[in-house]
Each structure stands twice: as structure tokens, then as C-alpha cells.
Tab-separated table of C-alpha atoms in Angstrom:
chain	number	residue	atom	x	y	z
A	1	MET	CA	20.331	39.726	35.198
A	2	LYS	CA	21.941	37.490	32.760
A	3	SER	CA	24.876	38.548	30.535
A	4	TYR	CA	24.769	38.492	26.937
A	5	LEU	CA	27.271	35.834	27.018
A	6	GLU	CA	24.963	33.569	29.187
A	7	TYR	CA	22.084	34.392	27.013
A	8	PHE	CA	24.090	33.264	23.881
A	9	SER	CA	25.431	30.105	25.598
A	10	ILE	CA	21.897	29.196	26.258
A	11	PHE	CA	20.941	29.779	22.526
A	12	LEU	CA	23.663	27.770	21.560
A	13	LEU	CA	22.616	24.700	23.604
A	14	LEU	CA	19.010	25.004	22.522
A	15	LEU	CA	20.327	24.979	18.842
A	16	LEU	CA	22.591	21.960	19.561
A	17	PHE	CA	19.654	20.118	21.218
A	18	SER	CA	17.321	20.816	18.261
A	19	LYS	CA	19.870	19.581	15.851
A	20	LEU	CA	20.343	16.478	17.828
A	21	SER	CA	16.569	15.878	18.141
A	22	ILE	CA	16.256	16.318	14.307
A	23	ALA	CA	19.145	13.753	13.707
A	24	GLN	CA	17.580	11.174	16.053
A	25	GLY	CA	14.211	11.703	14.504
A	26	SER	CA	15.988	10.982	11.030
A	27	LEU	CA	17.806	8.025	12.283
A	28	GLU	CA	14.732	6.540	13.910
A	29	LYS	CA	12.959	6.526	10.612
A	30	ALA	CA	15.874	5.288	8.607
A	31	GLU	CA	15.045	1.958	7.071
A	32	LYS	CA	16.816	-1.149	8.759
A	33	THR	CA	17.977	-4.415	6.704
A	34	ARG	CA	18.386	-7.545	8.672
A	35	ILE	CA	20.440	-10.217	6.838
A	36	LEU	CA	20.219	-13.907	7.814
A	37	PHE	CA	22.870	-15.876	6.317
A	38	ILE	CA	21.807	-19.593	6.006
A	39	PHE	CA	24.938	-21.366	5.683
A	40	ASP	CA	25.137	-25.103	4.152
A	41	ALA	CA	27.671	-27.138	6.305
A	42	SER	CA	26.371	-30.572	5.070
A	43	GLN	CA	28.592	-33.274	4.322
A	44	SER	CA	28.968	-32.631	0.611
A	45	MET	CA	30.631	-29.071	1.448
A	46	ASN	CA	33.854	-30.986	2.120
A	47	GLY	CA	34.083	-31.984	-1.497
A	48	TYR	CA	36.506	-30.126	-3.697
A	49	TRP	CA	35.619	-27.399	-6.149
A	50	GLU	CA	38.305	-25.824	-8.351
A	51	GLU	CA	41.436	-25.902	-6.093
A	52	SER	CA	39.881	-26.061	-2.688
A	53	LYS	CA	37.169	-27.543	-0.648
A	54	LYS	CA	33.737	-25.739	-1.033
A	55	ILE	CA	33.313	-25.058	2.574
A	56	ASN	CA	36.836	-23.147	2.608
A	57	ILE	CA	35.896	-20.984	-0.404
A	58	ALA	CA	32.445	-20.326	0.981
A	59	ARG	CA	33.758	-19.455	4.133
A	60	LYS	CA	36.263	-17.268	3.018
A	61	PHE	CA	34.232	-14.941	0.821
A	62	LEU	CA	31.208	-14.820	3.371
A	63	ILE	CA	33.683	-13.641	6.067
A	64	GLN	CA	35.074	-10.932	3.632
A	65	MET	CA	31.246	-9.882	3.142
A	66	ILE	CA	30.703	-9.894	6.928
A	67	ASP	CA	33.909	-7.642	7.060
A	68	SER	CA	32.195	-5.060	4.710
A	69	LEU	CA	28.794	-5.064	6.083
A	70	GLU	CA	30.168	-4.633	9.667
A	71	CYS	CA	30.601	-0.795	8.628
A	72	GLU	CA	26.936	-0.573	7.488
A	73	ASP	CA	24.933	1.396	10.177
A	74	ASN	CA	21.537	0.381	9.219
A	75	VAL	CA	22.303	-3.505	8.670
A	76	GLU	CA	21.976	-6.271	11.330
A	77	MET	CA	23.260	-9.767	10.669
A	78	ALA	CA	22.712	-13.287	11.964
A	79	LEU	CA	23.957	-16.760	11.084
A	80	ARG	CA	22.005	-19.967	10.737
A	81	VAL	CA	23.968	-23.153	9.937
A	82	TYR	CA	22.597	-26.588	8.918
A	83	GLY	CA	24.205	-30.148	8.529
A	84	HIS	CA	26.952	-29.564	11.194
A	85	GLN	CA	25.755	-31.159	14.305
A	86	SER	CA	24.886	-34.628	13.276
A	87	VAL	CA	27.062	-37.020	11.092
A	88	VAL	CA	25.286	-38.761	8.100
A	89	PRO	CA	24.416	-41.476	8.361
A	90	PRO	CA	21.932	-41.523	9.765
A	91	GLN	CA	20.136	-38.575	8.277
A	92	ASP	CA	19.081	-35.822	10.916
A	93	CYS	CA	16.793	-33.740	9.285
A	94	ASN	CA	16.463	-31.432	12.551
A	95	ASP	CA	20.011	-30.542	12.125
A	96	THR	CA	19.829	-26.768	11.677
A	97	LYS	CA	20.611	-24.102	14.416
A	98	LEU	CA	20.462	-20.245	14.637
A	99	GLU	CA	24.299	-20.009	15.730
A	100	VAL	CA	24.482	-16.278	16.095
A	101	PRO	CA	21.313	-14.321	16.615
A	102	PHE	CA	20.556	-10.631	15.452
A	103	LYS	CA	22.073	-8.204	17.846
A	104	PRO	CA	24.561	-5.140	17.508
A	105	GLY	CA	28.213	-5.832	16.885
A	106	ASN	CA	27.982	-9.433	16.403
A	107	ALA	CA	30.263	-9.532	13.251
A	108	GLY	CA	33.229	-10.922	15.171
A	109	GLU	CA	31.068	-13.515	16.446
A	110	ILE	CA	29.880	-14.795	12.999
A	111	ARG	CA	33.433	-14.949	11.611
A	112	GLN	CA	34.723	-16.890	14.424
A	113	THR	CA	31.621	-19.403	14.249
A	114	LEU	CA	32.347	-19.794	10.510
A	115	ARG	CA	35.971	-20.549	10.983
A	116	TYR	CA	35.159	-23.639	13.264
A	117	ILE	CA	32.092	-24.981	11.306
A	118	ASP	CA	32.768	-28.719	10.411
A	119	PRO	CA	30.598	-30.047	7.574
A	120	LYS	CA	29.137	-33.570	8.237
A	121	GLY	CA	25.425	-33.625	7.990
A	122	THR	CA	22.327	-33.628	5.780
A	123	THR	CA	20.529	-30.683	3.927
A	124	PRO	CA	17.245	-29.623	5.600
A	125	ILE	CA	16.766	-26.545	3.694
A	126	ALA	CA	12.878	-26.418	3.784
A	127	HIS	CA	12.919	-26.859	7.935
A	128	SER	CA	16.006	-24.222	7.887
A	129	LEU	CA	13.675	-21.552	6.020
A	130	GLU	CA	10.882	-22.440	8.127
A	131	LEU	CA	12.723	-22.000	11.504
A	132	ALA	CA	14.058	-18.607	10.167
A	133	ALA	CA	10.763	-17.068	10.476
A	134	ASN	CA	11.516	-16.821	14.368
A	135	ASP	CA	15.142	-15.979	13.821
A	136	PHE	CA	13.936	-12.451	12.968
A	137	PRO	CA	12.774	-10.090	15.694
A	138	GLU	CA	9.498	-8.379	15.184
A	139	VAL	CA	8.696	-6.819	11.951
A	140	ASN	CA	7.627	-3.292	11.200
A	141	SER	CA	7.477	-0.896	8.368
A	142	ASN	CA	11.214	0.349	8.468
A	143	ILE	CA	12.714	-3.080	8.532
A	144	ARG	CA	13.486	-5.472	5.772
A	145	ASN	CA	14.143	-9.258	6.423
A	146	VAL	CA	16.573	-10.692	3.986
A	147	ILE	CA	17.709	-14.319	3.725
A	148	ILE	CA	20.892	-15.179	1.958
A	149	LEU	CA	21.299	-18.945	1.437
A	150	ILE	CA	24.690	-20.397	0.405
A	151	THR	CA	24.500	-24.064	-0.532
A	152	ASP	CA	26.069	-26.775	-2.662
A	153	GLY	CA	22.844	-29.126	-3.018
A	154	VAL	CA	19.190	-29.444	-2.987
A	155	GLU	CA	16.612	-30.467	-0.212
A	156	ALA	CA	17.536	-33.837	1.204
A	157	CYS	CA	14.850	-34.386	3.629
A	158	ALA	CA	10.921	-34.560	3.066
A	159	GLY	CA	10.435	-30.615	3.208
A	160	ASP	CA	9.027	-28.296	0.327
A	161	PRO	CA	11.482	-25.175	0.424
A	162	CYS	CA	9.432	-23.538	-2.447
A	163	ALA	CA	6.040	-23.813	-0.371
A	164	VAL	CA	7.784	-22.699	3.112
A	165	SER	CA	9.436	-19.793	1.208
A	166	LEU	CA	6.355	-18.559	-0.703
A	167	GLU	CA	4.057	-18.922	2.643
A	168	LEU	CA	6.417	-16.789	4.800
A	169	GLN	CA	6.892	-14.220	2.010
A	170	LYS	CA	3.079	-13.922	2.132
A	171	ARG	CA	3.157	-13.348	5.744
A	172	GLY	CA	5.693	-10.644	5.230
A	173	ILE	CA	8.204	-12.530	7.431
A	174	TYR	CA	11.099	-11.987	5.115
A	175	LEU	CA	11.598	-11.015	1.477
A	176	LYS	CA	12.272	-13.314	-1.390
A	177	PRO	CA	15.583	-14.995	-0.676
A	178	PHE	CA	18.776	-15.040	-2.401
A	179	ILE	CA	20.153	-18.548	-3.084
A	180	ILE	CA	23.970	-18.693	-4.131
A	181	GLY	CA	24.672	-22.109	-5.482
A	182	ILE	CA	28.122	-23.489	-5.194
A	183	GLY	CA	29.155	-26.087	-8.156
A	184	LEU	CA	25.583	-27.269	-8.425
A	185	ASP	CA	24.491	-29.491	-11.314
A	186	VAL	CA	22.591	-27.413	-13.811
A	187	ASP	CA	19.788	-29.844	-13.446
A	188	PHE	CA	19.126	-28.394	-9.970
A	189	LYS	CA	18.709	-24.845	-10.944
A	190	SER	CA	14.867	-25.362	-11.352
A	191	SER	CA	14.814	-26.542	-7.803
A	192	PHE	CA	15.941	-23.133	-6.320
A	193	GLU	CA	14.118	-20.598	-8.684
A	194	CYS	CA	11.039	-21.234	-7.020
A	195	ILE	CA	12.366	-20.448	-3.562
A	196	GLY	CA	13.825	-17.008	-4.417
A	197	ASN	CA	16.581	-15.352	-6.519
A	198	PHE	CA	18.931	-18.097	-7.625
A	199	LEU	CA	22.715	-17.172	-8.531
A	200	GLU	CA	25.122	-19.930	-9.751
A	201	VAL	CA	28.629	-19.546	-9.212
A	202	LYS	CA	30.316	-21.807	-11.731
A	203	LYS	CA	34.055	-20.484	-11.134
A	204	GLU	CA	35.672	-20.066	-7.694
A	205	GLU	CA	37.111	-16.481	-8.664
A	206	ARG	CA	33.624	-15.265	-9.240
A	207	PHE	CA	32.199	-16.168	-5.876
A	208	GLY	CA	33.232	-13.036	-4.182
A	209	GLY	CA	31.603	-10.923	-7.186
A	210	THR	CA	28.447	-12.811	-6.553
A	211	LEU	CA	28.274	-12.098	-2.950
A	212	GLU	CA	29.067	-8.412	-3.681
A	213	TYR	CA	26.151	-8.324	-6.249
A	214	VAL	CA	23.704	-9.781	-3.913
A	215	ILE	CA	24.842	-7.303	-1.010
A	216	SER	CA	24.610	-4.469	-3.567
A	217	GLN	CA	20.856	-5.714	-4.419
A	218	VAL	CA	20.028	-5.887	-0.691
A	219	LEU	CA	21.357	-2.424	0.429
A	220	ASN	CA	20.791	-0.250	-2.521
A	221	LYS	CA	17.445	1.199	-3.880
A	222	THR	CA	16.589	1.576	-7.563
A	223	SER	CA	15.177	4.622	-8.910
A	224	ALA	CA	11.871	4.900	-10.682
A	225	GLN	CA	9.413	7.481	-11.718
A	226	ILE	CA	5.657	7.332	-12.250
A	227	ASN	CA	4.433	8.940	-15.487
A	228	LEU	CA	0.679	9.913	-15.311
A	229	ILE	CA	-0.006	10.473	-19.249
A	230	ASP	CA	-2.461	13.057	-20.103
A	231	ALA	CA	-4.795	12.882	-23.274
A	232	ASN	CA	-1.922	14.296	-25.378
A	233	GLY	CA	0.573	11.815	-24.473
A	234	SER	CA	2.476	13.844	-22.045
A	235	PRO	CA	3.214	13.071	-18.395
A	236	THR	CA	1.585	16.112	-16.875
A	237	GLU	CA	-0.837	14.872	-14.569
A	238	THR	CA	0.191	15.000	-10.808
A	239	ASP	CA	-0.795	15.487	-7.414
A	240	VAL	CA	-2.466	12.196	-6.894
A	241	PRO	CA	-1.738	9.683	-4.028
A	242	MET	CA	-0.037	6.495	-4.970
A	243	THR	CA	0.305	3.250	-3.178
A	244	PHE	CA	2.840	0.560	-3.768
A	245	TYR	CA	1.901	-3.024	-2.438
A	246	ASN	CA	4.462	-6.076	-1.907
A	247	SER	CA	2.636	-8.092	-4.646
A	248	VAL	CA	3.566	-11.475	-2.646
A	249	SER	CA	2.444	-10.478	0.780
A	250	ASP	CA	-0.246	-7.769	-0.259
A	251	LYS	CA	1.037	-5.452	2.403
A	252	VAL	CA	1.596	-1.748	1.836
A	253	ARG	CA	5.367	-0.929	1.082
A	254	TYR	CA	5.361	2.674	0.173
A	255	GLN	CA	2.783	5.557	-0.361
A	256	PHE	CA	3.684	8.815	-2.172
A	257	MET	CA	1.804	11.748	-3.401
A	258	HIS	CA	2.779	12.238	-7.171
A	259	THR	CA	4.855	15.277	-7.475
A	260	MET	CA	6.579	17.161	-10.220
A	261	ASN	CA	10.082	18.408	-9.811
A	262	ALA	CA	11.714	21.698	-10.225
A	263	LYS	CA	12.121	20.945	-13.847
A	264	GLY	CA	8.449	20.102	-14.561
A	265	ASN	CA	9.137	16.393	-14.745
A	266	PRO	CA	7.764	13.697	-12.552
A	267	ASP	CA	9.918	13.259	-9.320
A	268	THR	CA	12.260	10.388	-8.817
A	269	LEU	CA	11.409	7.667	-6.439
A	270	PHE	CA	13.752	5.231	-4.598
A	271	LEU	CA	12.412	1.782	-4.441
A	272	ASP	CA	13.417	-1.594	-2.902
A	273	PRO	CA	14.440	-3.571	-5.896
A	274	LEU	CA	13.882	-6.940	-4.264
A	275	LEU	CA	10.257	-6.558	-4.527
A	276	THR	CA	7.448	-6.964	-7.354
A	277	TYR	CA	4.811	-4.447	-6.731
A	278	ASN	CA	1.024	-3.900	-7.338
A	279	ILE	CA	0.569	-0.176	-7.821
A	280	THR	CA	-2.573	1.688	-7.363
A	281	ILE	CA	-2.939	5.448	-8.489
A	282	HIS	CA	-5.725	6.866	-6.533
A	283	THR	CA	-7.311	8.796	-9.300
A	284	ILE	CA	-11.122	8.846	-9.575
A	285	PRO	CA	-11.561	6.146	-10.546
A	286	GLU	CA	-8.533	4.351	-9.415
A	287	LEU	CA	-5.770	2.976	-11.880
A	288	HIS	CA	-4.131	-0.448	-11.015
A	289	ARG	CA	-0.923	-2.181	-12.422
A	290	ASP	CA	0.308	-5.580	-10.959
A	291	SER	CA	3.506	-7.414	-11.041
A	292	ILE	CA	5.777	-4.426	-11.704
A	293	LYS	CA	9.375	-5.422	-11.207
A	294	MET	CA	12.375	-3.086	-10.679
A	295	ILE	CA	15.701	-3.746	-12.326
A	296	ALA	CA	18.379	-2.939	-9.846
A	297	GLY	CA	20.805	-0.177	-10.656
A	298	LYS	CA	18.563	0.810	-13.677
A	299	HIS	CA	16.013	3.590	-13.701
A	300	THR	CA	12.541	2.367	-14.421
A	301	VAL	CA	9.741	4.447	-15.759
A	302	ILE	CA	6.177	3.067	-15.141
A	303	GLY	CA	3.468	4.887	-17.215
A	304	PHE	CA	-0.360	5.236	-16.470
A	305	ASP	CA	-2.738	6.653	-18.784
A	306	ALA	CA	-4.500	9.170	-16.432
A	307	PRO	CA	-6.031	11.995	-18.369
A	308	GLN	CA	-8.159	13.989	-16.004
A	309	GLY	CA	-10.581	16.895	-15.804
A	310	MET	CA	-12.686	18.715	-13.171
A	311	LEU	CA	-16.217	18.326	-12.111
A	312	LYS	CA	-18.108	21.266	-10.382
A	313	ILE	CA	-21.598	20.877	-9.291
A	314	GLU	CA	-23.040	24.347	-8.511
A	315	CYS	CA	-26.252	24.767	-6.306
A	316	PRO	CA	-27.596	28.149	-5.695
A	317	ARG	CA	-28.472	28.941	-1.995
A	318	THR	CA	-26.886	25.811	-0.706
A	319	THR	CA	-27.581	26.839	2.918
A	320	MET	CA	-31.291	25.478	2.227
A	321	TYR	CA	-29.780	21.944	1.869
A	322	LYS	CA	-28.459	20.081	4.894
A	323	ASP	CA	-25.364	17.945	4.006
A	324	LEU	CA	-26.568	17.582	0.298
A	325	GLN	CA	-24.450	14.686	-1.638
A	326	ILE	CA	-24.301	13.999	-5.454
A	327	LEU	CA	-23.445	10.175	-6.131
A	328	ILE	CA	-20.909	9.778	-9.130
A	329	ARG	CA	-21.266	6.665	-11.042
A	330	LYS	CA	-19.167	5.060	-13.575
A	331	ASN	CA	-20.498	1.845	-15.236
A	332	ARG	CA	-23.273	1.895	-12.477
A	333	GLU	CA	-20.587	1.756	-9.670
A	334	ILE	CA	-20.410	4.401	-7.155
A	335	ILE	CA	-16.897	5.871	-7.553
A	336	ASN	CA	-17.257	8.998	-5.436
A	337	ILE	CA	-19.484	11.175	-3.203
A	338	GLN	CA	-19.322	14.919	-4.189
A	339	THR	CA	-20.806	17.986	-2.544
A	340	PRO	CA	-22.094	21.074	-3.927
A	341	ASN	CA	-19.581	23.915	-5.204
A	342	GLU	CA	-16.565	21.433	-4.608
A	343	ILE	CA	-14.265	20.900	-7.623
A	344	THR	CA	-13.053	17.371	-7.886
A	345	LYS	CA	-10.706	15.631	-10.261
A	346	TYR	CA	-11.690	12.773	-12.430
A	347	LEU	CA	-10.486	10.623	-15.199
A	348	THR	CA	-11.666	11.856	-18.506
A	349	GLY	CA	-15.000	10.063	-19.932
A	350	LYS	CA	-18.711	10.011	-19.124
A	351	TYR	CA	-20.264	9.700	-15.498
A	352	ASP	CA	-23.653	9.403	-14.594
A	353	LEU	CA	-24.883	11.819	-11.627
A	354	GLU	CA	-27.381	11.291	-8.930
A	355	VAL	CA	-28.163	14.240	-6.787
A	356	LEU	CA	-29.599	12.998	-3.321
A	357	SER	CA	-32.221	15.870	-3.116
A	358	LEU	CA	-35.993	15.647	-2.848
A	359	PRO	CA	-36.893	14.277	-5.318
A	360	ARG	CA	-33.646	12.923	-6.381
A	361	ILE	CA	-32.096	14.324	-9.688
A	362	SER	CA	-30.370	11.887	-12.198
A	363	ILE	CA	-27.940	13.413	-14.794
A	364	PRO	CA	-26.647	10.963	-17.276
A	365	ASP	CA	-23.541	11.033	-19.620
A	366	VAL	CA	-21.846	13.992	-17.978
A	367	GLU	CA	-18.520	14.303	-19.891
A	368	ILE	CA	-15.380	15.081	-18.285
A	369	ASN	CA	-12.676	16.538	-20.658
A	370	GLN	CA	-8.964	16.801	-20.334
A	371	SER	CA	-7.851	19.718	-18.174
A	372	LYS	CA	-11.271	21.484	-18.223
A	373	THR	CA	-13.878	22.150	-15.791
A	374	THR	CA	-17.362	20.728	-16.360
A	375	SER	CA	-20.129	22.533	-14.520
A	376	ILE	CA	-23.368	21.369	-13.580
A	377	THR	CA	-26.074	23.369	-11.949
A	378	ILE	CA	-28.803	22.123	-9.603
A	379	PRO	CA	-32.046	24.213	-9.563
A	380	GLN	CA	-32.288	26.270	-6.533
A	381	PRO	CA	-34.739	24.655	-4.082
A	382	GLY	CA	-37.677	25.809	-2.021
A	383	LEU	CA	-39.036	25.014	1.424
A	384	VAL	CA	-42.198	23.728	2.626
A	385	THR	CA	-43.555	23.325	6.229
A	386	ILE	CA	-46.191	20.455	6.499
A	387	PHE	CA	-48.592	20.702	9.506
A	388	LYS	CA	-50.515	17.557	10.221
A	389	PRO	CA	-53.537	17.648	12.401
A	390	THR	CA	-52.869	14.452	14.442
A	391	THR	CA	-50.367	11.562	14.219
A	392	GLY	CA	-50.665	9.142	11.440
A	393	PRO	CA	-49.121	7.945	8.180
A	394	CYS	CA	-48.402	10.657	5.689
A	395	SER	CA	-46.509	10.242	2.175
A	396	LEU	CA	-45.271	12.964	-0.143
A	397	PHE	CA	-45.292	12.505	-4.037
A	398	VAL	CA	-44.031	14.509	-6.904
A	399	GLN	CA	-45.872	14.936	-10.120
A	400	LYS	CA	-44.171	13.901	-13.475
A	401	GLY	CA	-46.247	14.426	-16.230
A	402	ASN	CA	-49.551	12.335	-15.543
A	403	LYS	CA	-47.761	10.255	-12.998
A	404	LEU	CA	-47.259	10.599	-9.097
A	405	GLU	CA	-43.875	9.388	-8.002
A	406	TRP	CA	-43.440	8.744	-4.258
A	407	ILE	CA	-40.443	10.652	-2.749
A	408	TYR	CA	-40.770	10.575	0.890
A	409	ASN	CA	-42.635	9.189	4.089
A	410	ILE	CA	-43.124	11.668	6.951
A	411	PRO	CA	-42.694	10.119	10.297
A	412	GLU	CA	-46.123	9.091	11.942
A	413	LYS	CA	-45.518	10.649	15.325
A	414	LEU	CA	-44.336	14.055	13.615
A	415	LEU	CA	-46.955	16.854	13.579
A	416	ARG	CA	-44.954	19.325	11.628
A	417	GLU	CA	-41.866	18.782	9.286
A	418	THR	CA	-39.901	21.248	7.047
A	419	LEU	CA	-38.459	19.930	3.669
A	420	THR	CA	-36.082	21.335	0.987
A	421	LEU	CA	-37.440	20.454	-2.126
A	422	GLN	CA	-36.863	20.989	-5.849
A	423	PRO	CA	-39.107	23.068	-7.821
A	424	GLY	CA	-42.168	21.110	-9.042
A	425	ILE	CA	-45.854	20.178	-8.201
A	426	TYR	CA	-46.311	17.838	-5.037
A	427	HIS	CA	-49.203	15.958	-3.281
A	428	ILE	CA	-49.669	14.817	0.189
A	429	ILE	CA	-51.698	11.593	1.095
A	430	PHE	CA	-52.506	11.642	5.004
A	431	ARG	CA	-54.781	9.627	7.167
A	432	ASN	CA	-55.666	9.895	10.887
A	433	LYS	CA	-53.940	7.245	12.998
A	434	ASN	CA	-57.311	6.456	14.568
A	435	ALA	CA	-59.247	6.376	11.270
A	436	TYR	CA	-60.171	3.025	9.899
A	437	LEU	CA	-61.485	3.832	6.505
A	438	SER	CA	-59.462	4.516	3.247
A	439	GLN	CA	-62.074	7.212	2.409
A	440	SER	CA	-60.761	9.113	5.658
A	441	SER	CA	-57.596	9.957	3.694
A	442	LYS	CA	-56.804	13.718	3.174
A	443	LYS	CA	-55.084	15.020	0.220
A	444	ALA	CA	-53.216	18.478	-0.144
A	445	SER	CA	-51.497	19.542	-3.392
A	446	PHE	CA	-48.802	22.500	-3.444
A	447	VAL	CA	-46.365	24.208	-5.897
A	448	ILE	CA	-42.764	24.679	-4.967
A	449	THR	CA	-40.808	27.459	-6.547
A	450	SER	CA	-37.104	28.307	-6.231
A	451	GLY	CA	-36.176	30.205	-3.099
A	452	LYS	CA	-39.686	30.415	-1.798
A	453	SER	CA	-40.946	28.947	1.530
A	454	ILE	CA	-44.610	27.876	2.000
A	455	PRO	CA	-46.866	26.201	4.724
A	456	VAL	CA	-49.211	23.384	4.190
A	457	HIS	CA	-51.983	22.386	6.264
A	458	LEU	CA	-53.701	18.969	6.195
């Protein structure tokens, strides 16, 4: 037999294994950020800005930022450089290269590469952005791909950086890029704003602060809360799914179940501030808001008018029905299918109901009020078993006033069928399959009473 100490040792090992497994699971789910630095090494970077060459200032502060990012567990980096392989003139618009690809522990390689770059070529920004699509490894929901472009000039080749950037954002390859302009002419600003988030550095001493600002935007999420406003103007509605879409790529970025915190307030969410969101609140019917922007570092409150009440459709002896469904319409559009005795939340307002019984029941203008349950009762049905003497066409009608309304055709080959019908007066028209005269038709009438079952022989 094992001693107490042996059992205790096994217990500790199992506990340790459990904790390691949980930690590993959390790590696997942690969001990773990939940052591709696109560095301008065109001929103009040899020019002086303030008291030093632009290439030296940009290189110095980028290396400092690489140093700080090296300590981030969930960050991977890569470096693409353009304008450093071919001397101008002539102009080489293919002069762009992924110098250091994404891989763990490559910060030292990026620093070393930056130290020995010699600016001498042209400025193929569009082509560099286009090739960057292949610089990032495969994309999945737990990875953010970010580009930081550092440049002192505009596109010098025939490309369209704005169109390339937008197309790759739509495809979900990378998020809206950051462009850091070094000593750029103010007239060039509009050329970059269509590419991404443009930041102009006017003084050398501000360059480091600009890089730090960009990195904080890239790494830090921003808090937000969704207020679902009731009819009294208070954010009391909750327990509703919410979907956040990237408004550029139209891909799902987040999905949450709306929750109230321990203090009874809408719970705080932490969102990527680099994205603009289209938000859907999955009430019935749904609510939508497009182009919602987050302000990094600032708590954002987003409100939706979402007053809700409940609808319950009661039906005595539902066992007499098989899979009865009720269509819920708003402005003639089907917004939900409800089943008997189920309580479902809807936005306040008026709805039209259609019960898919035999015959169908239309109930217009059913009003849903804030925090109240509206109950609708469907009459209890009855049963009829129809016996046909032979095969042949057979149709069932319900009498409404002096009119007969068709509701159902009994399959020709069936000799017997049991139907669940609402209370009322019914008529059957039948003709033998082999009879060729209309006068050969047979008719039968019967009355359905709630909870009763009757046979009908033709």
C-alpha cells in the first residue's frame, strides 16, 4: 500500500499539472500582435533634419522602440526596407525587401540590420505595402497584423498606396497602418491620410514620443461599455448577444453576451482602438450602428435604444399539435419563429402574429410593453380522422361566414389521415381517382370542438 506521503506527492503533481494546463490554455488564447516596420531608406533620408541626418534620427528612435518591444511576450516584429538596394538614377520601383521576417527573438537581427542600412534609392510605398501582405504569416482571430511605416517622402513610383492599403485592410490582411512622417511638407499630409493613421513629426525631440504613442495605440486596448436603454431612459436592458465587426473588412472581431456587473451597471469591455466597428445588438428585431470609433485611452460609452418586453403564446393541450410554430412579423418581415408556451423578448412596439395551425390564425397589432409580458392564447384544437373509400383528390375547407376557404389537400394516395384543427365548421370535397365526372364528387361536413376527436367517412 502507498503511504500518506506518496499519495500527497501524487496529489501535488496532479495539482501542478492542472495549473500548468490552465496557464497554457490561457497563453494559447492570448492575443498576439505582429508589427511590421516598413522603413524608408530612399536617397532623401540622407538629407539633414534639425541637427542630424533623417536616417540617423529615424534609426536611433526605432532601435529604442525595438528594445522596449523585445520584452513584450505577445509581440512579434519584422522589418521591410525600401530604397536601399539600387542607386537613383535610374529609378528601381522594385527596390523593397523583407530584411528580417517574423520569428521569435529577432530583435537583435532587426537592430543590426538598421545600423547598416545605406539610403540611396527611390520610394516605392505602394509596392512595399502590397508585398507586405505576404510578409505576415497566416491570419487567425487571435492575431493582429499592424504596419508602421516611417518615411520622409511620398510615393515616387506609379503605384497607388491608398488603394493598396484599403484593399488589404478589406481582406483582413492587416489593420489600418500607421505612417510616421519625418520632416514632410505639409502639402503631403493628405497623400498619407488615405493610407492609414498619419502622424507628422515636426521636431526631432518629438520623434521618440511619437513612436511611443503609436506603440501604446498598438498594444493597449481601450475600455468601452454598451448601454441598452429602456423606455425610461435607463441602461437596464441586458442578457443580449452583441457582435462587433471590423467596418473595413466586415469580419467579426468580437462577440459578447451583454452583462451587468456587480454594481448593476453595464460591464466594461476592452476593445482594439485601431478599428472602426459596425455593431449589431441581437435583440428581436436587431439593432445596428455603423462606423463606431474608439478613442485610445478614453472610456467610450455607446448607447442603443433597446426597450424590451416579453411575449408568451399560450396554447392549451399543445400535445395535440406537432411542432406548432408562430411567425412574428414587424413591418411585414418575419423577424422570429416562436413556439407555444415559450417566453421571448422583443423590442417594444406592435407586431403581427401568424399561427401556423390549420387553419392559420392571424393576430395583428400585438403590443409589447416595457418589462411586461404580453400573453396571447390560441384556442384549444380538436382532432379529426378522415377516411377515404379509395385513392383520389381530396380538399379540406373551413367555413368563414358564407364563404369557404381552402386550407389543406389530403395526399391522393392516403386512405386515412388525422389532422389537428382549430374549432370551427369544415367541409371536404372528394372524387374517386377513376371517376371522370365532376358530379361524382362527394362532400362531407363536420364540426370541430376544442379537445374532441371525431371520425369522418367519405
